[in-house]
Short mmCIF file of C-alpha atoms and ligand atoms in Angstrom, two decimals:
data_model
loop_
_atom_site.label_atom_id
_atom_site.label_comp_id
_atom_site.label_asym_id
_atom_site.label_seq_id
_atom_site.Cartn_x
_atom_site.Cartn_y
_atom_site.Cartn_z
CA MET A 1 107.14 38.51 -35.42
CA ARG A 2 104.06 36.46 -34.60
CA THR A 3 104.36 33.99 -31.86
CA VAL A 4 102.36 30.70 -32.01
CA ALA A 5 102.15 28.53 -28.94
CA VAL A 6 101.55 24.83 -29.51
CA LEU A 7 100.15 22.90 -26.62
CA GLY A 8 100.99 19.17 -27.08
CA ALA A 9 103.98 17.76 -28.96
CA GLY A 10 102.40 14.60 -30.51
CA PRO A 11 101.92 14.31 -34.31
CA ALA A 12 99.42 17.14 -34.55
CA GLY A 13 101.51 19.55 -32.30
CA LEU A 14 104.76 18.81 -34.10
CA ALA A 15 103.20 19.16 -37.52
CA ALA A 16 101.64 22.47 -36.40
CA ALA A 17 104.96 23.75 -35.01
CA HIS A 18 106.75 22.85 -38.23
CA ALA A 19 104.11 24.56 -40.45
CA ALA A 20 104.07 27.59 -38.28
CA LEU A 21 107.91 27.95 -38.49
CA ALA A 22 107.71 27.46 -42.25
CA ALA A 23 105.20 30.36 -42.28
CA GLY A 24 107.70 32.59 -40.46
CA ALA A 25 106.35 32.54 -36.84
CA HIS A 26 108.20 32.10 -33.67
CA VAL A 27 107.00 28.92 -32.09
CA VAL A 28 106.81 27.73 -28.51
CA VAL A 29 106.05 24.06 -28.12
CA LEU A 30 104.91 22.75 -24.69
CA ASP A 31 104.38 19.13 -23.58
CA GLU A 32 104.27 17.59 -20.14
CA GLY A 33 106.07 14.48 -21.49
CA GLU A 34 109.86 14.15 -20.93
CA ARG A 35 110.24 13.97 -24.78
CA ILE A 36 108.41 15.20 -27.76
CA GLY A 37 106.48 12.65 -29.81
CA GLY A 38 103.24 12.36 -27.95
CA GLN A 39 101.43 8.94 -27.65
CA PHE A 40 102.21 7.84 -31.23
CA TRP A 41 106.06 8.41 -31.14
CA ARG A 42 106.51 7.62 -27.38
CA HIS A 43 110.16 6.52 -27.03
CA HIS A 44 113.25 6.28 -24.80
CA ASP A 45 116.60 7.86 -25.60
CA ARG A 46 117.32 4.94 -27.89
CA LEU A 47 114.89 2.76 -29.62
CA THR A 48 114.29 -0.46 -27.52
CA ARG A 49 113.22 -2.81 -30.09
CA PRO A 50 112.87 -2.81 -33.91
CA GLY A 51 109.49 -2.53 -35.44
CA LEU A 52 107.65 -0.79 -32.56
CA GLN A 53 107.65 2.69 -34.09
CA HIS A 54 105.94 3.62 -37.28
CA GLN A 55 106.84 6.70 -39.45
CA TRP A 56 109.97 7.10 -37.30
CA ALA A 57 111.82 8.95 -40.18
CA ARG A 58 108.94 11.47 -40.19
CA PHE A 59 109.36 12.09 -36.48
CA THR A 60 113.02 12.65 -36.65
CA ARG A 61 112.60 15.08 -39.54
CA LEU A 62 110.09 17.04 -37.49
CA ARG A 63 112.35 16.85 -34.35
CA ASP A 64 115.43 18.00 -36.23
CA THR A 65 113.64 20.93 -37.75
CA LEU A 66 112.50 22.03 -34.35
CA ASP A 67 116.06 21.61 -32.97
CA THR A 68 117.47 23.64 -35.68
CA ALA A 69 114.94 26.36 -35.17
CA ALA A 70 115.52 26.31 -31.39
CA ALA A 71 119.32 26.69 -31.98
CA ALA A 72 118.53 29.74 -34.18
CA GLY A 73 116.18 31.24 -31.58
CA ALA A 74 113.06 30.78 -33.70
CA ALA A 75 111.55 28.15 -31.48
CA SER A 76 111.41 27.18 -27.83
CA VAL A 77 110.63 23.54 -26.97
CA LEU A 78 109.55 23.09 -23.34
CA THR A 79 109.20 19.48 -22.28
CA SER A 80 108.33 18.19 -18.85
CA THR A 81 106.11 21.29 -18.77
CA SER A 82 102.60 21.16 -17.63
CA VAL A 83 100.08 23.82 -18.82
CA TRP A 84 97.83 24.15 -15.82
CA HIS A 85 95.88 27.20 -16.90
CA VAL A 86 94.96 28.92 -20.22
CA GLU A 87 93.74 32.49 -20.61
CA VAL A 88 92.49 33.77 -23.83
CA SER A 89 91.78 37.40 -24.22
CA ASP A 90 93.87 39.91 -26.35
CA GLY A 91 96.37 37.03 -27.08
CA VAL A 92 96.95 33.83 -25.20
CA ARG A 93 98.63 33.21 -21.83
CA LEU A 94 99.69 29.78 -20.83
CA HIS A 95 100.54 29.13 -17.23
CA THR A 96 103.06 26.43 -16.81
CA LEU A 97 105.14 24.49 -14.29
CA THR A 98 108.29 22.67 -15.44
CA GLY A 99 109.66 19.52 -13.85
CA PRO A 100 108.53 15.98 -13.08
CA ALA A 101 104.89 15.87 -12.14
CA ASP A 102 105.41 14.79 -8.56
CA ALA A 103 108.43 16.96 -7.91
CA ALA A 104 108.38 19.75 -5.45
CA GLY A 105 109.40 23.41 -6.29
CA ARG A 106 108.82 23.31 -9.97
CA PRO A 107 109.41 26.82 -11.50
CA GLY A 108 106.32 28.45 -12.87
CA ARG A 109 106.30 30.57 -16.00
CA THR A 110 103.73 32.20 -18.24
CA ILE A 111 104.07 31.92 -22.10
CA VAL A 112 102.53 34.81 -23.89
CA ALA A 113 101.54 34.27 -27.61
CA ASP A 114 99.43 35.71 -30.40
CA ALA A 115 97.87 32.42 -31.36
CA LEU A 116 97.46 29.00 -29.89
CA VAL A 117 97.15 25.57 -31.44
CA LEU A 118 95.64 23.06 -29.05
CA ALA A 119 96.90 19.53 -29.86
CA THR A 120 96.33 17.84 -26.50
CA GLY A 121 95.39 14.42 -27.85
CA ALA A 122 93.30 11.85 -26.17
CA HIS A 123 93.24 9.38 -23.20
CA ASP A 124 92.75 5.74 -24.08
CA ARG A 125 89.53 4.45 -22.51
CA ALA A 126 88.98 1.15 -20.59
CA LEU A 127 85.47 0.15 -19.59
CA PRO A 128 85.11 -1.24 -16.00
CA VAL A 129 84.97 -5.02 -15.81
CA PRO A 130 84.61 -7.08 -12.45
CA GLY A 131 88.28 -7.71 -11.43
CA TRP A 132 89.92 -4.91 -13.48
CA THR A 133 91.61 -3.49 -10.46
CA LEU A 134 93.84 -6.60 -10.03
CA PRO A 135 97.55 -6.25 -10.65
CA GLY A 136 98.22 -7.19 -14.26
CA VAL A 137 95.37 -5.16 -15.73
CA THR A 138 96.27 -2.06 -17.76
CA THR A 139 94.74 0.03 -20.52
CA ALA A 140 95.76 -0.98 -23.95
CA GLY A 141 97.51 2.48 -24.34
CA ALA A 142 99.47 1.79 -21.07
CA ALA A 143 100.63 -1.64 -22.40
CA GLN A 144 101.61 0.08 -25.64
CA ALA A 145 103.45 2.87 -23.93
CA LEU A 146 105.45 0.34 -21.82
CA ALA A 147 106.30 -1.66 -24.85
CA LYS A 148 107.33 1.42 -26.92
CA ARG A 149 109.14 3.34 -24.34
CA ASP A 150 110.78 0.70 -22.29
CA GLY A 151 110.48 -2.53 -24.37
CA VAL A 152 108.71 -4.46 -21.60
CA THR A 153 105.41 -6.18 -21.07
CA LEU A 154 103.37 -6.59 -17.86
CA GLY A 155 102.95 -10.31 -18.25
CA ARG A 156 103.98 -13.34 -20.09
CA ARG A 157 100.58 -14.18 -21.55
CA THR A 158 98.40 -11.18 -22.15
CA VAL A 159 94.77 -10.99 -23.44
CA VAL A 160 94.15 -7.82 -25.45
CA ALA A 161 90.40 -6.87 -25.34
CA GLY A 162 88.09 -4.07 -26.27
CA THR A 163 87.23 -2.66 -29.58
CA GLY A 164 88.88 -0.89 -32.49
CA PRO A 165 91.91 -1.22 -34.72
CA PHE A 166 94.22 0.11 -32.01
CA LEU A 167 94.05 -3.32 -30.41
CA LEU A 168 96.21 -4.66 -33.32
CA PRO A 169 99.29 -2.60 -32.81
CA VAL A 170 99.05 -3.23 -29.12
CA ALA A 171 99.00 -6.92 -29.71
CA ALA A 172 101.81 -6.60 -32.14
CA SER A 173 103.97 -4.67 -29.69
CA LEU A 174 103.27 -7.23 -26.98
CA LEU A 175 104.30 -10.10 -29.31
CA ARG A 176 107.51 -8.15 -30.36
CA CYS A 177 108.36 -7.65 -26.71
CA GLY A 178 108.05 -11.32 -25.80
CA SER A 179 104.52 -11.76 -24.39
CA ALA A 180 102.26 -14.44 -25.77
CA VAL A 181 98.83 -13.07 -26.86
CA PRO A 182 96.33 -15.88 -26.83
CA ALA A 183 93.61 -13.72 -28.24
CA VAL A 184 92.49 -10.32 -29.27
CA ILE A 185 88.95 -9.99 -28.15
CA GLU A 186 86.90 -7.41 -30.28
CA ALA A 187 83.41 -6.55 -29.18
CA ALA A 188 82.23 -5.33 -32.69
CA ALA A 189 80.29 -7.76 -34.81
CA PRO A 190 82.14 -9.32 -37.82
CA THR A 191 79.32 -8.00 -40.14
CA ALA A 192 79.84 -4.47 -38.80
CA ILE A 193 83.59 -4.71 -39.18
CA ALA A 194 83.24 -6.18 -42.73
CA THR A 195 80.79 -3.45 -43.77
CA ALA A 196 82.93 -0.54 -42.51
CA TRP A 197 86.32 -1.76 -43.49
CA GLY A 198 85.21 -3.50 -46.63
CA ARG A 199 83.38 -0.47 -48.05
CA ALA A 200 85.19 1.26 -50.93
CA PRO A 201 88.44 -0.87 -50.52
CA TRP A 202 90.29 1.35 -53.04
CA ARG A 203 89.86 4.23 -50.63
CA PHE A 204 91.33 2.22 -47.72
CA ALA A 205 94.28 1.10 -49.96
CA ALA A 206 94.95 4.66 -50.87
CA LEU A 207 95.46 5.61 -47.17
CA PRO A 208 99.20 6.04 -46.67
CA GLY A 209 100.77 2.95 -45.07
CA LYS A 210 97.54 1.56 -43.70
CA ALA A 211 97.22 -1.57 -45.82
CA ALA A 212 100.86 -2.50 -45.19
CA GLU A 213 100.44 -1.83 -41.50
CA LEU A 214 97.39 -4.15 -41.37
CA ALA A 215 99.20 -6.89 -43.30
CA GLU A 216 102.13 -6.60 -40.88
CA TYR A 217 99.87 -7.10 -37.84
CA ALA A 218 97.97 -9.94 -39.46
CA GLY A 219 101.19 -11.72 -40.40
CA LEU A 220 102.64 -11.29 -36.89
CA MET A 221 99.55 -12.52 -35.15
CA ALA A 222 99.23 -15.48 -37.56
CA ARG A 223 102.87 -16.46 -36.90
CA HIS A 224 102.15 -16.31 -33.08
CA ARG A 225 98.78 -18.14 -33.37
CA THR A 226 97.01 -15.09 -31.87
CA GLY A 227 93.30 -15.40 -32.48
CA TYR A 228 91.09 -12.45 -33.49
CA ARG A 229 87.68 -13.12 -31.85
CA THR A 230 84.80 -10.73 -32.78
CA SER A 231 81.39 -10.17 -31.06
CA ARG A 232 83.04 -11.02 -27.82
CA ALA A 233 84.04 -9.20 -24.56
CA VAL A 234 86.03 -9.88 -21.42
CA THR A 235 83.25 -9.65 -18.84
CA ARG A 236 85.23 -10.83 -15.76
CA ILE A 237 88.92 -10.94 -14.75
CA HIS A 238 89.82 -13.63 -12.33
CA GLY A 239 92.58 -13.84 -9.77
CA THR A 240 93.42 -13.47 -6.06
CA ALA A 241 96.68 -11.49 -5.87
CA ALA A 242 97.03 -10.86 -9.63
CA VAL A 243 95.33 -11.75 -12.98
CA GLU A 244 94.98 -15.56 -13.50
CA ALA A 245 92.37 -15.74 -16.25
CA VAL A 246 89.50 -13.93 -17.95
CA THR A 247 85.96 -14.87 -18.75
CA VAL A 248 85.16 -14.15 -22.45
CA GLN A 249 81.40 -13.97 -23.42
CA ARG A 250 79.67 -13.48 -26.76
CA VAL A 251 77.94 -10.14 -26.98
CA ASP A 252 74.98 -9.04 -29.14
CA ARG A 253 75.24 -5.99 -31.50
CA ASP A 254 74.67 -3.65 -28.54
CA TRP A 255 77.24 -5.41 -26.47
CA HIS A 256 74.74 -7.12 -24.15
CA PRO A 257 76.68 -10.31 -22.91
CA ILE A 258 74.82 -13.55 -24.04
CA ALA A 259 74.24 -16.04 -21.19
CA GLY A 260 75.74 -19.45 -21.54
CA THR A 261 78.55 -18.44 -23.89
CA ASP A 262 81.20 -18.16 -21.26
CA GLU A 263 84.73 -19.35 -22.01
CA ILE A 264 87.86 -19.12 -19.75
CA ILE A 265 91.18 -18.03 -21.05
CA GLU A 266 94.19 -18.35 -18.88
CA CYS A 267 96.58 -15.32 -18.77
CA ASP A 268 98.57 -13.24 -16.37
CA ALA A 269 97.91 -9.76 -17.85
CA VAL A 270 94.94 -8.10 -19.55
CA ALA A 271 95.11 -4.98 -21.81
CA LEU A 272 91.76 -3.20 -22.18
CA GLY A 273 91.18 -0.74 -24.85
CA HIS A 274 87.68 0.67 -25.65
CA GLY A 275 88.54 3.67 -27.83
CA PHE A 276 89.75 7.13 -26.84
CA THR A 277 88.51 10.13 -24.90
CA PRO A 278 89.57 13.57 -26.15
CA ARG A 279 91.59 15.63 -23.67
CA LEU A 280 89.33 18.54 -23.89
CA GLU A 281 90.18 20.46 -20.67
CA ALA A 282 92.40 23.15 -22.24
CA ALA A 283 89.94 23.76 -24.99
CA VAL A 284 86.93 23.94 -22.59
CA GLN A 285 88.97 26.50 -20.45
CA SER A 286 89.72 28.51 -23.63
CA GLY A 287 86.01 28.78 -24.35
CA CYS A 288 86.02 26.56 -27.47
CA ALA A 289 82.67 25.27 -28.63
CA LEU A 290 82.35 21.50 -28.75
CA THR A 291 80.52 19.41 -31.30
CA ALA A 292 77.51 17.18 -30.56
CA ALA A 293 79.88 14.21 -30.51
CA GLY A 294 82.00 15.89 -27.74
CA PHE A 295 85.00 16.98 -29.69
CA VAL A 296 86.36 20.54 -30.37
CA GLY A 297 84.59 22.12 -33.26
CA VAL A 298 86.79 23.52 -35.97
CA ASP A 299 86.32 25.05 -39.51
CA ASP A 300 88.34 24.33 -42.57
CA ALA A 301 91.31 26.27 -41.31
CA GLN A 302 91.24 24.32 -38.05
CA ALA A 303 90.11 27.52 -36.22
CA THR A 304 87.92 26.91 -33.18
CA SER A 305 85.07 29.21 -32.09
CA VAL A 306 87.57 31.27 -30.18
CA PRO A 307 89.54 33.89 -32.26
CA GLY A 308 93.25 32.92 -32.38
CA VAL A 309 92.72 29.42 -31.04
CA TYR A 310 93.20 26.47 -33.47
CA ALA A 311 92.89 22.83 -32.80
CA ALA A 312 94.22 19.66 -34.39
CA GLY A 313 94.53 15.87 -33.70
CA GLU A 314 92.60 13.67 -31.47
CA ILE A 315 90.76 16.43 -29.77
CA ILE A 316 88.82 17.21 -32.84
CA GLY A 317 87.94 13.59 -33.59
CA ILE A 318 89.61 10.14 -33.38
CA ALA A 319 91.13 9.40 -36.73
CA GLY A 320 94.69 8.25 -36.11
CA ALA A 321 98.22 9.85 -36.37
CA ASP A 322 98.05 10.69 -40.19
CA ALA A 323 94.88 12.69 -39.69
CA ALA A 324 96.60 14.48 -36.63
CA LEU A 325 99.59 15.25 -38.91
CA ALA A 326 97.50 16.75 -41.71
CA GLU A 327 95.29 18.81 -39.37
CA GLY A 328 98.44 19.96 -37.50
CA VAL A 329 99.95 21.37 -40.65
CA ILE A 330 96.84 23.35 -41.55
CA ALA A 331 96.36 24.53 -37.94
CA GLY A 332 99.98 25.70 -37.59
CA PHE A 333 99.99 27.38 -40.99
CA ALA A 334 96.80 29.25 -40.15
CA ALA A 335 97.78 30.25 -36.69
CA ALA A 336 100.95 31.83 -38.19
CA GLY A 337 98.76 33.99 -40.37
CA GLY A 338 98.74 31.75 -43.46
CA ASP A 339 95.69 31.24 -45.66
CA ALA A 340 94.46 27.71 -45.13
CA ALA A 341 93.04 27.59 -48.66
CA SER A 342 96.45 28.36 -50.20
CA ASP A 343 98.34 25.85 -52.31
CA ARG A 344 101.02 25.56 -49.61
CA VAL A 345 98.87 23.21 -47.53
CA ARG A 346 97.03 21.53 -50.39
CA GLY A 347 98.67 18.13 -49.65
CA ALA A 348 97.63 18.39 -45.98
CA ARG A 349 94.05 19.27 -47.00
CA ARG A 350 93.94 16.16 -49.28
CA LEU A 351 95.25 13.88 -46.60
CA ARG A 352 92.79 15.34 -43.99
CA ARG A 353 89.97 14.54 -46.43
CA ARG A 354 91.12 10.95 -46.96
CA MET A 355 91.66 10.33 -43.27
CA ARG A 356 88.09 11.47 -42.58
CA ASP A 357 87.01 8.47 -44.54
CA PHE A 358 89.27 6.34 -42.27
CA ALA A 359 87.62 8.03 -39.20
CA ARG A 360 84.09 7.05 -40.49
CA ARG A 361 85.02 3.44 -40.63
CA LEU A 362 85.83 3.57 -36.85
CA ASP A 363 82.18 4.02 -36.23
CA ALA A 364 81.79 0.17 -36.43
CA HIS A 365 83.79 0.20 -33.16
CA ALA A 366 81.48 2.53 -31.23
CA ILE A 367 80.81 1.46 -27.69
CA GLY A 368 77.51 -0.59 -27.29
CA ALA A 369 75.07 0.50 -24.47
CA GLY A 370 74.99 -3.16 -23.29
CA TRP A 371 78.41 -3.04 -21.62
CA THR A 372 76.84 -1.76 -18.39
CA ASP A 373 75.32 -5.19 -18.01
CA TRP A 374 78.69 -6.82 -17.12
CA VAL A 375 79.34 -4.18 -14.32
CA GLU A 376 78.25 -5.74 -11.02
CA PRO A 377 77.14 -3.79 -7.82
CA ASP A 378 80.42 -4.27 -6.23
CA THR A 379 82.55 -3.51 -9.35
CA ILE A 380 84.74 -0.43 -8.77
CA VAL A 381 84.01 2.25 -11.35
CA CYS A 382 86.11 5.19 -10.09
CA ARG A 383 89.48 3.65 -9.21
CA CYS A 384 90.99 6.72 -7.57
CA GLU A 385 88.23 6.94 -4.88
CA SER A 386 87.16 3.25 -5.04
CA VAL A 387 83.57 4.12 -5.87
CA ARG A 388 81.50 1.00 -6.66
CA ARG A 389 78.55 0.86 -8.94
CA ALA A 390 76.15 0.20 -6.22
CA VAL A 391 77.14 3.68 -4.60
CA LEU A 392 76.61 5.42 -7.88
CA ASP A 393 73.19 3.74 -8.26
CA GLU A 394 72.27 4.90 -4.70
CA TYR A 395 72.90 8.52 -5.66
CA ALA A 396 71.78 8.39 -9.25
CA ASP A 397 68.92 10.98 -8.73
CA ALA A 398 71.06 13.47 -6.76
CA SER A 399 72.19 16.73 -8.34
CA THR A 400 75.60 16.59 -10.16
CA ARG A 401 77.18 18.39 -7.34
CA GLY A 402 75.44 16.23 -4.70
CA LEU A 403 76.41 13.03 -6.54
CA ARG A 404 80.05 14.04 -6.79
CA LEU A 405 80.30 15.19 -3.16
CA ALA A 406 78.49 12.11 -1.80
CA THR A 407 80.22 9.48 -3.92
CA ARG A 408 83.51 11.32 -4.71
CA ALA A 409 83.37 9.76 -8.17
CA GLY A 410 85.73 11.69 -10.49
CA LEU A 411 87.20 13.72 -7.58
CA GLY A 412 90.41 11.71 -7.11
CA ALA A 413 93.90 12.08 -8.56
CA CYS A 414 92.81 11.51 -12.18
CA GLN A 415 89.83 14.05 -11.88
CA GLY A 416 87.60 11.74 -13.83
CA ARG A 417 89.89 11.31 -16.75
CA THR A 418 89.79 7.48 -16.41
CA CYS A 419 86.19 7.01 -15.01
CA GLY A 420 84.33 10.11 -16.09
CA ARG A 421 82.74 8.89 -19.22
CA SER A 422 81.95 5.51 -17.76
CA VAL A 423 80.31 7.06 -14.79
CA GLU A 424 78.23 9.20 -17.23
CA ASP A 425 77.22 6.10 -19.12
CA LEU A 426 76.24 4.26 -15.95
CA LEU A 427 74.17 7.32 -14.80
CA GLY A 428 72.87 8.28 -18.17
CA ARG A 429 73.76 11.92 -17.77
CA PRO A 430 76.81 14.24 -17.84
CA ILE A 431 78.66 15.03 -14.77
CA GLY A 432 80.90 17.82 -16.15
CA PHE A 433 84.15 16.16 -15.45
CA GLN A 434 85.91 18.04 -18.22
CA GLN A 435 85.41 21.43 -16.66
CA ARG A 436 88.47 22.11 -14.47
CA PRO A 437 89.96 25.37 -13.37
CA VAL A 438 93.37 23.57 -13.00
CA LEU A 439 94.36 21.53 -16.03
CA ALA A 440 97.24 19.45 -14.60
CA SER A 441 97.99 18.18 -11.00
CA LEU A 442 99.84 20.72 -8.92
CA ARG A 443 100.56 21.12 -5.38
CA ILE A 444 98.88 23.90 -3.28
CA GLY A 445 102.47 24.82 -2.27
CA GLU A 446 103.33 25.41 -5.92
CA LEU A 447 100.36 27.67 -6.42
CA ALA A 448 101.52 29.66 -3.31
CA ASP A 449 105.04 29.85 -4.44
CA LEU A 450 104.33 31.22 -7.95
CA HIS A 451 105.74 34.55 -6.77
CA ALA A 452 109.31 33.02 -6.63
CA PRO A 453 111.57 34.65 -9.27
CA VAL A 454 112.28 32.64 -12.39
CA HIS A 455 114.40 33.99 -15.25
CA PRO A 456 112.60 33.96 -18.48
CA THR A 457 114.55 32.44 -21.45
CA HIS A 458 112.64 34.26 -24.12
CA PRO A 459 110.73 37.65 -24.40
CA THR A 460 107.44 35.78 -24.78
CA GLU A 461 107.91 34.24 -21.34
CA GLN A 462 107.16 35.99 -18.12
CA THR A 463 107.51 34.91 -14.55
CA GLU A 464 104.34 35.03 -12.47
CA GLN A 465 106.02 37.84 -10.56
CA GLU A 466 106.69 40.05 -13.62
CA GLN A 467 103.09 39.88 -14.47
CA ARG A 468 101.95 41.61 -11.40
C1 FAD B 1 98.43 5.74 -24.54
C2 FAD B 1 98.19 5.85 -26.02
C3 FAD B 1 99.03 5.07 -26.91
C4 FAD B 1 98.84 5.13 -28.33
N1 FAD B 1 99.68 4.49 -29.15
C5 FAD B 1 99.39 4.47 -30.44
C6 FAD B 1 100.16 3.67 -31.32
O1 FAD B 1 101.06 2.89 -30.83
N2 FAD B 1 99.88 3.62 -32.69
C7 FAD B 1 98.82 4.45 -33.16
O2 FAD B 1 98.52 4.34 -34.41
N3 FAD B 1 98.18 5.15 -32.34
C8 FAD B 1 98.25 5.24 -31.06
N4 FAD B 1 97.57 5.96 -30.27
C9 FAD B 1 96.63 6.85 -30.85
C10 FAD B 1 97.36 8.11 -31.13
O3 FAD B 1 97.67 8.77 -29.92
C11 FAD B 1 96.94 9.13 -31.98
O4 FAD B 1 96.52 8.60 -33.25
C12 FAD B 1 97.96 10.22 -32.28
O5 FAD B 1 99.09 10.25 -31.46
C13 FAD B 1 97.15 11.54 -31.96
O6 FAD B 1 98.09 12.52 -32.00
P1 FAD B 1 97.82 13.94 -31.26
O7 FAD B 1 98.94 14.79 -31.67
O8 FAD B 1 96.41 14.37 -31.51
O9 FAD B 1 97.90 13.48 -29.71
P2 FAD B 1 98.94 12.90 -28.75
O10 FAD B 1 100.00 12.21 -29.50
O11 FAD B 1 98.25 12.23 -27.64
O12 FAD B 1 99.84 14.17 -28.15
C14 FAD B 1 99.07 14.98 -27.18
C15 FAD B 1 100.19 15.65 -26.35
O13 FAD B 1 99.61 16.72 -25.51
C16 FAD B 1 100.29 16.80 -24.36
N5 FAD B 1 99.43 17.49 -23.33
C17 FAD B 1 98.12 17.33 -23.16
N6 FAD B 1 97.65 18.17 -22.33
C18 FAD B 1 98.74 18.86 -21.83
C19 FAD B 1 98.91 19.88 -20.84
N7 FAD B 1 97.84 20.34 -20.01
N8 FAD B 1 100.15 20.32 -20.60
C20 FAD B 1 101.17 19.89 -21.31
N9 FAD B 1 101.09 18.93 -22.27
C21 FAD B 1 99.85 18.40 -22.52
C22 FAD B 1 100.53 15.32 -23.98
O14 FAD B 1 101.58 15.12 -23.03
C23 FAD B 1 100.78 14.55 -25.42
O15 FAD B 1 102.17 14.43 -25.56
C24 FAD B 1 97.74 5.93 -28.77
C25 FAD B 1 96.98 6.68 -27.96
C26 FAD B 1 97.15 6.61 -26.64
C27 FAD B 1 96.26 7.39 -25.71
#
């Protein structure tokens, strides 16, 4: 029987696992999260508040199918399991550690499979702003995760700022969890938004659930008097021990702040969301070719440039959970040996086509080059290593290696996941932060201890010792 490993248990990975099982494969699903569901279905054991989860019935169906398959021995679901290294040659080997990220003595295990579906998703991105290191500032995704998983908010009055439709569910979740949201600050221009989202409205209306979702957010924001302010950006966050207020400025089409348009909004929390950065490390390590836009390149069967490796979800383009689900179905089916052109995945192909239309509309929210104007010399850009803009400027002409060693930008705990693209924007050149021999944080001691015996739970799993 063919074994398909699925890296990532968000919408894309769960749909892939489901389709691969239906096509007769044995499936191993791996995710570093405590629970399956990924970012979209982040949750606690019980749902904290009504209205926070979308398409929850779909999630429970996918979860139940996996549980049934696992009970029958057709699937293994490995949560709290970080894949820290991928090898692709004559099959796939995924090197893993299981346990909480900061725990000691996590057992290591290698998963051996015939094919791999990469569904590692994306990080949400927040652009540096003076004052963004104050307590009370989070990414919009972190605010959303706190709300969805724990039903809590960081502040009592939260400004949501950045760009893109993701700001709306974040504002809605914060309102549902009890925070006031005085305003959603959107940097894109109203004309750009109207052109992108008003184009071919029948196609938008045909996207499953999207119009209803939009109406739900608009209604909730109207009831709570939350303003939606376009062509504006938070350009400074004020406070001494924690957030006290933000400066909002008008920005031009390229996001250059316009002098004399400052306005202060009082708040005790800020959620910043400037789009998403694909988690490409596993794909890069597997040798997958990337597109010019910096995503994993795939063909119609979701196959990457590496034989036996498929990709789905946010790593092939930012298009939302429905696109991830459709791509996951095709990827899982093809990875299990199915023909991606067959009628069995026709519905998924149709949904994928429709969601590409949705993705094109997101172009209206592309980050404008002018954002770097609001970053001051003493603004911290790399938070892990406290690297300020002035230090980056000082070493701007150094080699990539020289720049990284001299400034330490991107060398801290997050390994450039948070700051990498912003550092690249400020320098105007790539610094290679997505090329890592080790994909997940692990202790030196864990590497050294990998000879410790661990009992495999399935023939596709080997301990590091057995491989020698
Ligand atoms: C913080 C955050 C919150 C979001 N909230 C929403 C929301 O509320 N509503 C909405 O419409 N969209 C939301 N999005 C966008 C949403 O994530 C996508 O539309 C959708 O979830 C993408 O699905 P995916 O399967 O591609 O990726 P994800 O759902 O991100 O799943 C990827 C999974 O891969 C796992 N993974 C990655 N690398 C490894 C590794 N090396 N080892 C083990 N596991 C690994 C991750 O733990 C994760 O569970 C959010 C995005 C982020 C970043």
